[in-house]
PDB file of C-alpha atoms and ligand atoms in Angstrom:
ATOM      1  CA  MET A1342     134.927  36.352  74.786  1.00 53.00           C
ATOM      2  CA  SER A1343     132.247  38.598  73.373  1.00 52.00           C
ATOM      3  CA  THR A1344     131.315  39.031  69.726  1.00 58.00           C
ATOM      4  CA  PRO A1345     133.925  41.203  68.074  1.00 59.00           C
ATOM      5  CA  GLN A1346     132.913  44.667  66.592  1.00 87.00           C
ATOM      6  CA  ALA A1347     135.367  45.528  63.961  1.00 96.00           C
ATOM      7  CA  ILE A1348     137.565  43.175  61.847  1.00 98.00           C
ATOM      8  CA  ALA A1349     141.089  44.343  60.860  1.00 98.00           C
ATOM      9  CA  VAL A1350     142.429  42.320  57.864  1.00 98.00           C
ATOM     10  CA  LEU A1351     146.049  42.797  58.055  1.00 98.00           C
ATOM     11  CA  GLY A1352     147.651  42.441  54.433  1.00 98.00           C
ATOM     12  CA  GLY A1353     144.299  43.179  53.205  1.00 98.00           C
ATOM     13  CA  THR A1354     145.652  45.034  50.074  1.00 98.00           C
ATOM     14  CA  GLY A1355     146.657  41.519  48.661  1.00 98.00           C
ATOM     15  CA  PRO A1356     144.085  39.112  46.991  1.00 98.00           C
ATOM     16  CA  GLU A1357     143.332  36.871  50.049  1.00 98.00           C
ATOM     17  CA  GLY A1358     142.801  39.675  52.520  1.00 98.00           C
ATOM     18  CA  PHE A1359     141.010  41.760  49.873  1.00 98.00           C
ATOM     19  CA  GLY A1360     138.499  38.996  49.028  1.00 98.00           C
ATOM     20  CA  LEU A1361     137.667  38.366  52.692  1.00 98.00           C
ATOM     21  CA  ALA A1362     137.339  42.000  53.432  1.00 98.00           C
ATOM     22  CA  LEU A1363     135.058  42.266  50.309  1.00 98.00           C
ATOM     23  CA  ARG A1364     132.864  39.404  51.526  1.00 98.00           C
ATOM     24  CA  TRP A1365     132.562  40.538  55.151  1.00 98.00           C
ATOM     25  CA  ALA A1366     131.865  44.209  53.971  1.00 98.00           C
ATOM     26  CA  GLN A1367     129.135  42.784  51.752  1.00 97.00           C
ATOM     27  CA  ALA A1368     127.704  40.908  54.886  1.00 97.00           C
ATOM     28  CA  GLY A1369     127.349  44.151  56.771  1.00 96.00           C
ATOM     29  CA  GLU A1370     130.648  43.652  58.991  1.00 97.00           C
ATOM     30  CA  ILE A1371     132.832  46.652  60.117  1.00 97.00           C
ATOM     31  CA  VAL A1372     136.074  46.057  58.185  1.00 98.00           C
ATOM     32  CA  ILE A1373     139.351  47.872  58.483  1.00 98.00           C
ATOM     33  CA  ILE A1374     141.957  46.994  55.863  1.00 98.00           C
ATOM     34  CA  GLY A1375     145.468  47.071  57.188  1.00 98.00           C
ATOM     35  CA  SER A1376     148.734  47.604  55.093  1.00 98.00           C
ATOM     36  CA  ARG A1377     152.216  48.673  55.628  1.00 98.00           C
ATOM     37  CA  ASP A1378     151.180  51.905  53.745  1.00 98.00           C
ATOM     38  CA  ALA A1379     147.941  53.765  54.820  1.00 98.00           C
ATOM     39  CA  LYS A1380     147.386  55.128  51.386  1.00 98.00           C
ATOM     40  CA  ARG A1381     147.484  51.557  49.789  1.00 98.00           C
ATOM     41  CA  ALA A1382     145.018  50.479  52.575  1.00 98.00           C
ATOM     42  CA  GLN A1383     142.645  53.339  51.834  1.00 98.00           C
ATOM     43  CA  ASP A1384     142.670  52.685  48.064  1.00 98.00           C
ATOM     44  CA  ALA A1385     141.776  49.029  48.645  1.00 98.00           C
ATOM     45  CA  ALA A1386     138.988  50.148  51.116  1.00 98.00           C
ATOM     46  CA  GLU A1387     137.704  52.447  48.513  1.00 98.00           C
ATOM     47  CA  LYS A1388     137.659  49.781  45.640  1.00 98.00           C
ATOM     48  CA  ILE A1389     135.474  47.630  48.108  1.00 98.00           C
ATOM     49  CA  LYS A1390     133.203  50.490  48.871  1.00 98.00           C
ATOM     50  CA  GLN A1391     132.733  51.009  45.142  1.00 97.00           C
ATOM     51  CA  ARG A1392     131.865  47.210  44.645  1.00 97.00           C
ATOM     52  CA  VAL A1393     129.633  46.921  47.739  1.00 97.00           C
ATOM     53  CA  GLY A1394     127.943  50.306  47.708  1.00 96.00           C
ATOM     54  CA  ALA A1395     127.610  53.249  50.113  1.00 91.00           C
ATOM     55  CA  SER A1396     126.386  50.875  52.923  1.00 92.00           C
ATOM     56  CA  ALA A1397     129.907  49.262  53.296  1.00 96.00           C
ATOM     57  CA  VAL A1398     131.515  50.278  56.684  1.00 97.00           C
ATOM     58  CA  ILE A1399     135.059  49.918  55.424  1.00 98.00           C
ATOM     59  CA  SER A1400     138.125  52.010  56.027  1.00 98.00           C
ATOM     60  CA  GLY A1401     141.956  51.616  55.335  1.00 98.00           C
ATOM     61  CA  GLU A1402     144.834  52.217  57.858  1.00 98.00           C
ATOM     62  CA  GLU A1403     148.431  51.314  58.517  1.00 98.00           C
ATOM     63  CA  ASN A1404     148.587  47.812  60.148  1.00 98.00           C
ATOM     64  CA  LEU A1405     149.495  48.975  63.587  1.00 98.00           C
ATOM     65  CA  ILE A1406     146.469  51.530  63.669  1.00 98.00           C
ATOM     66  CA  ALA A1407     144.161  48.924  62.239  1.00 98.00           C
ATOM     67  CA  CYS A1408     145.167  46.359  64.815  1.00 97.00           C
ATOM     68  CA  ALA A1409     144.559  48.847  67.767  1.00 97.00           C
ATOM     69  CA  ALA A1410     141.153  49.632  66.376  1.00 97.00           C
ATOM     70  CA  ALA A1411     139.782  46.169  66.218  1.00 97.00           C
ATOM     71  CA  GLU A1412     138.758  43.155  68.352  1.00 95.00           C
ATOM     72  CA  LEU A1413     139.286  40.564  65.496  1.00 98.00           C
ATOM     73  CA  LEU A1414     142.468  40.646  63.691  1.00 98.00           C
ATOM     74  CA  VAL A1415     142.890  38.586  60.388  1.00 98.00           C
ATOM     75  CA  LEU A1416     146.325  37.694  59.185  1.00 98.00           C
ATOM     76  CA  THR A1417     146.702  37.494  55.493  1.00 98.00           C
ATOM     77  CA  ILE A1418     150.290  38.323  54.667  1.00 97.00           C
ATOM     78  CA  PRO A1419     153.061  36.152  52.993  1.00 97.00           C
ATOM     79  CA  PHE A1420     154.895  33.996  55.425  1.00 96.00           C
ATOM     80  CA  GLU A1421     158.319  35.716  55.040  1.00 96.00           C
ATOM     81  CA  GLY A1422     156.673  38.909  56.787  1.00 96.00           C
ATOM     82  CA  HIS A1423     154.645  37.036  59.462  1.00 97.00           C
ATOM     83  CA  ALA A1424     156.985  36.972  62.354  1.00 97.00           C
ATOM     84  CA  ASP A1425     158.282  40.336  61.946  1.00 97.00           C
ATOM     85  CA  LEU A1426     154.734  41.833  61.597  1.00 98.00           C
ATOM     86  CA  LEU A1427     153.345  40.127  64.643  1.00 98.00           C
ATOM     87  CA  LYS A1428     156.295  41.314  66.706  1.00 98.00           C
ATOM     88  CA  GLN A1429     155.394  44.823  65.498  1.00 97.00           C
ATOM     89  CA  LEU A1430     151.734  44.549  66.214  1.00 97.00           C
ATOM     90  CA  LYS A1431     152.023  42.866  69.742  1.00 97.00           C
ATOM     91  CA  PRO A1432     151.979  46.153  71.915  1.00 97.00           C
ATOM     92  CA  ALA A1433     148.863  47.024  69.811  1.00 96.00           C
ATOM     93  CA  ILE A1434     146.836  43.907  70.289  1.00 97.00           C
ATOM     94  CA  ARG A1435     143.881  44.670  72.490  1.00 95.00           C
ATOM     95  CA  PRO A1436     143.011  42.416  75.484  1.00 95.00           C
ATOM     96  CA  GLY A1437     139.940  40.472  74.758  1.00 95.00           C
ATOM     97  CA  SER A1438     140.587  40.460  70.937  1.00 97.00           C
ATOM     98  CA  MET A1439     141.411  37.252  68.910  1.00 98.00           C
ATOM     99  CA  VAL A1440     143.525  36.584  65.874  1.00 98.00           C
ATOM    100  CA  ILE A1441     142.542  34.408  62.761  1.00 98.00           C
ATOM    101  CA  ASP A1442     145.459  33.370  60.782  1.00 98.00           C
ATOM    102  CA  ALA A1443     145.090  32.320  57.086  1.00 98.00           C
ATOM    103  CA  THR A1444     148.751  32.363  56.441  1.00 97.00           C
ATOM    104  CA  VAL A1445     150.456  29.580  54.548  1.00 97.00           C
ATOM    105  CA  PRO A1446     154.051  28.968  54.860  1.00 95.00           C
ATOM    106  CA  LEU A1447     154.876  28.412  51.195  1.00 92.00           C
ATOM    107  CA  ALA A1448     158.373  27.530  50.002  1.00 89.00           C
ATOM    108  CA  ALA A1449     157.897  30.356  47.683  1.00 91.00           C
ATOM    109  CA  SER A1450     158.475  32.830  50.575  1.00 88.00           C
ATOM    110  CA  VAL A1451     162.087  31.684  50.389  1.00 85.00           C
ATOM    111  CA  GLY A1452     162.383  31.321  46.627  1.00 90.00           C
ATOM    112  CA  GLY A1453     161.174  27.739  46.444  1.00 91.00           C
ATOM    113  CA  ARG A1454     157.895  26.372  44.921  1.00 89.00           C
ATOM    114  CA  ALA A1455     154.341  27.378  45.880  1.00 91.00           C
ATOM    115  CA  THR A1456     153.537  23.728  45.602  1.00 92.00           C
ATOM    116  CA  ARG A1457     155.566  23.056  48.869  1.00 92.00           C
ATOM    117  CA  THR A1458     155.516  24.330  52.364  1.00 93.00           C
ATOM    118  CA  LEU A1459     158.110  25.086  54.598  1.00 94.00           C
ATOM    119  CA  GLY A1460     158.864  23.398  58.008  1.00 92.00           C
ATOM    120  CA  VAL A1461     157.869  25.803  60.651  1.00 94.00           C
ATOM    121  CA  TRP A1462     159.583  25.121  64.057  1.00 95.00           C
ATOM    122  CA  GLN A1463     156.234  25.595  66.094  1.00 96.00           C
ATOM    123  CA  GLY A1464     154.505  23.238  63.677  1.00 97.00           C
ATOM    124  CA  SER A1465     152.670  25.701  61.545  1.00 98.00           C
ATOM    125  CA  ALA A1466     152.280  29.570  60.780  1.00 98.00           C
ATOM    126  CA  ALA A1467     149.205  29.681  63.132  1.00 98.00           C
ATOM    127  CA  GLN A1468     151.127  27.876  66.100  1.00 98.00           C
ATOM    128  CA  GLN A1469     154.007  30.614  65.334  1.00 98.00           C
ATOM    129  CA  THR A1470     151.327  33.245  65.700  1.00 98.00           C
ATOM    130  CA  ALA A1471     150.206  31.890  69.053  1.00 98.00           C
ATOM    131  CA  GLU A1472     153.608  31.992  70.316  1.00 98.00           C
ATOM    132  CA  LEU A1473     153.953  35.636  69.217  1.00 98.00           C
ATOM    133  CA  VAL A1474     150.727  37.167  70.470  1.00 98.00           C
ATOM    134  CA  PRO A1475     150.266  38.444  73.952  1.00 97.00           C
ATOM    135  CA  LYS A1476     149.378  35.694  76.546  1.00 96.00           C
ATOM    136  CA  GLY A1477     145.568  34.960  76.549  1.00 96.00           C
ATOM    137  CA  ILE A1478     144.843  36.109  73.040  1.00 98.00           C
ATOM    138  CA  PRO A1479     143.282  33.107  71.285  1.00 98.00           C
ATOM    139  CA  VAL A1480     144.495  32.036  67.733  1.00 98.00           C
ATOM    140  CA  VAL A1481     142.362  30.452  65.116  1.00 98.00           C
ATOM    141  CA  ALA A1482     143.636  28.842  61.777  1.00 98.00           C
ATOM    142  CA  ALA A1483     141.197  29.230  58.929  1.00 98.00           C
ATOM    143  CA  PHE A1484     140.716  30.300  55.328  1.00 98.00           C
ATOM    144  CA  GLN A1485     143.982  28.739  54.186  1.00 97.00           C
ATOM    145  CA  ASN A1486     141.933  26.516  51.653  1.00 97.00           C
ATOM    146  CA  ALA A1487     139.490  29.436  50.514  1.00 97.00           C
ATOM    147  CA  GLY A1488     141.366  30.682  47.431  1.00 96.00           C
ATOM    148  CA  ALA A1489     141.461  34.439  46.545  1.00 97.00           C
ATOM    149  CA  GLU A1490     140.095  34.063  43.008  1.00 97.00           C
ATOM    150  CA  LEU A1491     136.632  32.752  44.188  1.00 96.00           C
ATOM    151  CA  LEU A1492     136.554  35.271  47.170  1.00 98.00           C
ATOM    152  CA  ASN A1493     136.989  38.018  44.563  1.00 98.00           C
ATOM    153  CA  ALA A1494     134.585  36.843  41.998  1.00 97.00           C
ATOM    154  CA  GLU A1495     130.843  37.296  42.023  1.00 94.00           C
ATOM    155  CA  GLY A1496     128.695  34.512  43.313  1.00 95.00           C
ATOM    156  CA  PRO A1497     128.983  31.987  46.188  1.00 97.00           C
ATOM    157  CA  VAL A1498     132.259  30.376  47.190  1.00 97.00           C
ATOM    158  CA  GLU A1499     131.661  26.760  47.110  1.00 95.00           C
ATOM    159  CA  CYS A1500     134.066  25.372  49.843  1.00 97.00           C
ATOM    160  CA  ASP A1501     134.274  24.223  53.366  1.00 98.00           C
ATOM    161  CA  VAL A1502     136.407  26.244  55.718  1.00 98.00           C
ATOM    162  CA  ILE A1503     137.940  24.045  58.312  1.00 98.00           C
ATOM    163  CA  VAL A1504     138.638  25.999  61.590  1.00 98.00           C
ATOM    164  CA  CYS A1505     141.247  25.009  64.091  1.00 98.00           C
ATOM    165  CA  SER A1506     141.879  26.483  67.512  1.00 98.00           C
ATOM    166  CA  ASP A1507     142.487  25.604  71.092  1.00 98.00           C
ATOM    167  CA  ASP A1508     139.779  28.164  72.200  1.00 98.00           C
ATOM    168  CA  PRO A1509     136.257  26.926  71.566  1.00 97.00           C
ATOM    169  CA  GLY A1510     134.648  30.319  71.826  1.00 97.00           C
ATOM    170  CA  ALA A1511     137.222  31.959  69.354  1.00 98.00           C
ATOM    171  CA  SER A1512     136.605  28.810  66.855  1.00 98.00           C
ATOM    172  CA  GLN A1513     132.832  29.525  67.032  1.00 97.00           C
ATOM    173  CA  ILE A1514     133.368  33.279  66.194  1.00 97.00           C
ATOM    174  CA  ALA A1515     135.525  32.350  63.303  1.00 98.00           C
ATOM    175  CA  ARG A1516     133.182  29.820  62.073  1.00 98.00           C
ATOM    176  CA  ALA A1517     130.116  32.287  62.279  1.00 97.00           C
ATOM    177  CA  LEU A1518     132.242  34.794  60.239  1.00 97.00           C
ATOM    178  CA  ALA A1519     133.131  32.055  57.631  1.00 98.00           C
ATOM    179  CA  THR A1520     129.412  31.300  57.069  1.00 98.00           C
ATOM    180  CA  LYS A1521     128.859  34.903  56.270  1.00 97.00           C
ATOM    181  CA  ILE A1522     130.350  34.197  53.042  1.00 98.00           C
ATOM    182  CA  PRO A1523     127.753  32.746  50.632  1.00 98.00           C
ATOM    183  CA  GLY A1524     128.354  29.122  49.885  1.00 97.00           C
ATOM    184  CA  VAL A1525     130.713  28.557  52.520  1.00 98.00           C
ATOM    185  CA  ARG A1526     130.213  25.919  55.226  1.00 98.00           C
ATOM    186  CA  ALA A1527     132.354  26.112  58.156  1.00 98.00           C
ATOM    187  CA  ILE A1528     133.495  23.033  60.374  1.00 98.00           C
ATOM    188  CA  ASP A1529     135.340  22.661  63.704  1.00 98.00           C
ATOM    189  CA  GLY A1530     138.686  21.137  62.686  1.00 98.00           C
ATOM    190  CA  GLY A1531     139.854  20.558  66.308  1.00 98.00           C
ATOM    191  CA  LYS A1532     143.083  21.843  67.857  1.00 98.00           C
ATOM    192  CA  LEU A1533     145.282  24.575  66.603  1.00 98.00           C
ATOM    193  CA  GLU A1534     148.057  21.834  65.894  1.00 98.00           C
ATOM    194  CA  ASN A1535     145.939  20.594  63.001  1.00 98.00           C
ATOM    195  CA  ALA A1536     146.810  24.080  61.216  1.00 98.00           C
ATOM    196  CA  ARG A1537     149.811  22.310  60.018  1.00 97.00           C
ATOM    197  CA  ILE A1538     147.454  19.909  57.830  1.00 97.00           C
ATOM    198  CA  LEU A1539     145.364  22.994  56.632  1.00 97.00           C
ATOM    199  CA  GLU A1540     148.508  24.802  55.450  1.00 97.00           C
ATOM    200  CA  GLN A1541     149.793  21.799  53.688  1.00 97.00           C
ATOM    201  CA  ILE A1542     146.408  21.166  51.921  1.00 97.00           C
ATOM    202  CA  THR A1543     146.966  24.932  50.330  1.00 97.00           C
ATOM    203  CA  ALA A1544     150.010  23.805  48.709  1.00 96.00           C
ATOM    204  CA  LEU A1545     148.278  20.606  47.265  1.00 97.00           C
ATOM    205  CA  LEU A1546     145.435  22.956  45.955  1.00 97.00           C
ATOM    206  CA  ILE A1547     147.954  25.271  44.238  1.00 96.00           C
ATOM    207  CA  GLY A1548     149.389  22.301  42.534  1.00 96.00           C
ATOM    208  CA  LEU A1549     145.958  21.163  41.270  1.00 97.00           C
ATOM    209  CA  ASN A1550     145.225  24.674  40.103  1.00 97.00           C
ATOM    210  CA  ILE A1551     148.297  24.639  37.885  1.00 97.00           C
ATOM    211  CA  ARG A1552     147.888  21.142  36.683  1.00 97.00           C
ATOM    212  CA  HIS A1553     144.271  21.425  35.950  1.00 98.00           C
ATOM    213  CA  LYS A1554     143.886  25.194  35.388  1.00 98.00           C
ATOM    214  CA  GLY A1555     141.099  25.916  37.795  1.00 96.00           C
ATOM    215  CA  HIS A1556     140.410  27.400  41.231  1.00 96.00           C
ATOM    216  CA  SER A1557     140.119  24.484  43.698  1.00 96.00           C
ATOM    217  CA  GLY A1558     138.617  24.492  47.133  1.00 97.00           C
ATOM    218  CA  ILE A1559     137.630  21.486  49.450  1.00 97.00           C
ATOM    219  CA  ARG A1560     134.338  20.074  50.593  1.00 97.00           C
ATOM    220  CA  ILE A1561     134.093  17.473  53.261  1.00 97.00           C
ATOM    221  CA  THR A1562     131.589  14.775  52.604  1.00 97.00           C
ATOM    222  CA  GLY A1563     129.839  12.173  54.985  1.00 97.00           C
ATOM    223  CA  LEU A1564     129.497  14.222  58.103  1.00 97.00           C
ATOM    224  CA  PRO A1565     125.941  15.003  59.528  1.00 96.00           C
ATOM    225  CA  ASP A1566     124.441  18.468  59.039  1.00 94.00           C
ATOM    226  CA  ALA A1567     124.993  18.988  62.787  1.00 94.00           C
ATOM    227  CA  ALA A1568     128.807  19.166  62.071  1.00 95.00           C
ATOM    228  CA  TYR A1569     128.150  22.476  60.413  1.00 95.00           C
ATOM    229  CA  LYS A1570     125.845  24.065  62.911  1.00 91.00           C
ATOM    230  CA  LEU A1571     127.128  26.702  65.289  1.00 89.00           C
ATOM    231  CA  ALA A1572     126.535  25.876  68.835  1.00 78.00           C
TER     232      ALA A1572
HETATM  233  N1  NAP B1632     146.011  34.032  47.374  1.00 65.43           N
HETATM  234  C1  NAP B1632     145.313  32.957  47.934  1.00 65.43           C
HETATM  235  O1  NAP B1632     144.479  32.458  46.973  1.00 65.43           O
HETATM  236  C2  NAP B1632     145.586  32.489  49.219  1.00 65.43           C
HETATM  237  C3  NAP B1632     144.497  31.394  49.704  1.00 65.43           C
HETATM  238  C4  NAP B1632     144.606  31.100  51.066  1.00 65.43           C
HETATM  239  C5  NAP B1632     145.690  31.417  51.883  1.00 65.43           C
HETATM  240  N2  NAP B1632     146.472  32.438  51.383  1.00 65.43           N
HETATM  241  C6  NAP B1632     147.585  32.999  52.217  1.00 65.43           C
HETATM  242  O2  NAP B1632     147.104  34.223  52.608  1.00 65.43           O
HETATM  243  C7  NAP B1632     148.221  35.069  52.732  1.00 65.43           C
HETATM  244  C8  NAP B1632     148.154  36.194  51.766  1.00 65.43           C
HETATM  245  O3  NAP B1632     147.934  35.789  50.572  1.00 65.43           O
HETATM  246  P1  NAP B1632     148.061  36.808  49.294  1.00 65.43           P
HETATM  247  O4  NAP B1632     148.027  36.117  48.090  1.00 65.43           O
HETATM  248  O5  NAP B1632     147.127  37.912  49.443  1.00 65.43           O
HETATM  249  O6  NAP B1632     149.531  37.350  49.407  1.00 65.43           O
HETATM  250  P2  NAP B1632     150.225  38.700  48.960  1.00 65.43           P
HETATM  251  O7  NAP B1632     149.559  39.468  47.958  1.00 65.43           O
HETATM  252  O8  NAP B1632     151.664  38.059  48.629  1.00 65.43           O
HETATM  253  O9  NAP B1632     150.401  39.602  50.232  1.00 65.43           O
HETATM  254  C9  NAP B1632     149.378  40.227  50.938  1.00 65.43           C
HETATM  255  C10 NAP B1632     149.646  41.484  51.441  1.00 65.43           C
HETATM  256  O10 NAP B1632     150.674  41.265  52.475  1.00 65.43           O
HETATM  257  C11 NAP B1632     151.464  42.588  52.563  1.00 65.43           C
HETATM  258  N3  NAP B1632     152.819  42.166  52.588  1.00 65.43           N
HETATM  259  C12 NAP B1632     153.718  41.489  51.627  1.00 65.43           C
HETATM  260  N4  NAP B1632     154.819  41.386  52.108  1.00 65.43           N
HETATM  261  C13 NAP B1632     154.860  41.709  53.388  1.00 65.43           C
HETATM  262  C14 NAP B1632     155.873  41.689  54.498  1.00 65.43           C
HETATM  263  N5  NAP B1632     157.210  41.301  54.191  1.00 65.43           N
HETATM  264  N6  NAP B1632     155.498  42.103  55.688  1.00 65.43           N
HETATM  265  C15 NAP B1632     154.257  42.483  55.915  1.00 65.43           C
HETATM  266  N7  NAP B1632     153.339  42.521  54.990  1.00 65.43           N
HETATM  267  C16 NAP B1632     153.631  42.131  53.712  1.00 65.43           C
HETATM  268  C17 NAP B1632     151.254  43.320  51.312  1.00 65.43           C
HETATM  269  O11 NAP B1632     150.436  44.502  51.682  1.00 65.43           O
HETATM  270  P3  NAP B1632     151.115  45.937  51.954  1.00 65.43           P
HETATM  271  O12 NAP B1632     152.290  46.038  50.872  1.00 65.43           O
HETATM  272  O13 NAP B1632     149.852  46.802  51.331  1.00 65.43           O
HETATM  273  O14 NAP B1632     151.463  46.047  53.232  1.00 65.43           O
HETATM  274  C18 NAP B1632     150.379  42.389  50.425  1.00 65.43           C
HETATM  275  O15 NAP B1632     149.505  43.092  49.591  1.00 65.43           O
HETATM  276  C19 NAP B1632     149.513  34.297  52.327  1.00 65.43           C
HETATM  277  O16 NAP B1632     150.122  33.626  53.630  1.00 65.43           O
HETATM  278  C20 NAP B1632     148.945  33.151  51.500  1.00 65.43           C
HETATM  279  O17 NAP B1632     149.710  31.884  51.583  1.00 65.43           O
HETATM  280  C21 NAP B1632     146.493  32.961  50.125  1.00 65.43           C
END
């Protein structure tokens, strides 16, 4: 697949999607914030423009319109809305596009604890996405362990983003996008089935944040520099 032109961050009015959209707008990417409400999306885009400056190429649209206008779709919505939103979006997903899923199936979605994950029949939220998108659309799991607090703060985000996908080209694009966030190193985490582990680590990080009052992330040690290089 070719390098995507526009990034639609669906659910980008929430802290995780807003933080990613902010960082990519700062890096000069074309970003569209998606929301169930166009006005909420436009307000979020305006806030990012105020932070980044007039050079930011960012707009806000209702999710379906944002999806139809972009080649790279990033899902940052709570798990309770995940399957329904994907079913709505399916007809608008353009051939040749790809999906990056940052969704974590936290038990909080069904009234449980944010320090636990739900069992997802397909294995993970990202694998559920792979089942719900049109045939041939690659799905990548990434950013589950990159916390919103750090994305929305000033300064570098000191963490590794582990990227899992069954499509090497899509994984490469997602890793390139991750490294546009200052401080982030991106690493190929293998097949999409490993998304289950990424999603569970988030629940652990939330527990650490509560216990130790911080904003934790992960860094992998002991790998050669080549592990972080894009092909
Ligand atoms: N927060 C973090 O630090 C963090 C870190 C890593 C991963 N994540 C994961 O990233 C996702 C987003 O996190 P978040 O904290 O930004 O979540 P959030 O604030 O709860 O939700 C993000 C946005 O999703 C939309 N939304 C809410 N309920 C929805 C539904 N039922 N159907 C469709 N859209 C809905 C809302 O936008 P509109 O009302 O404007 O449509 C909301 O602003 C979650 O799956 C979370 O587990 C979060």
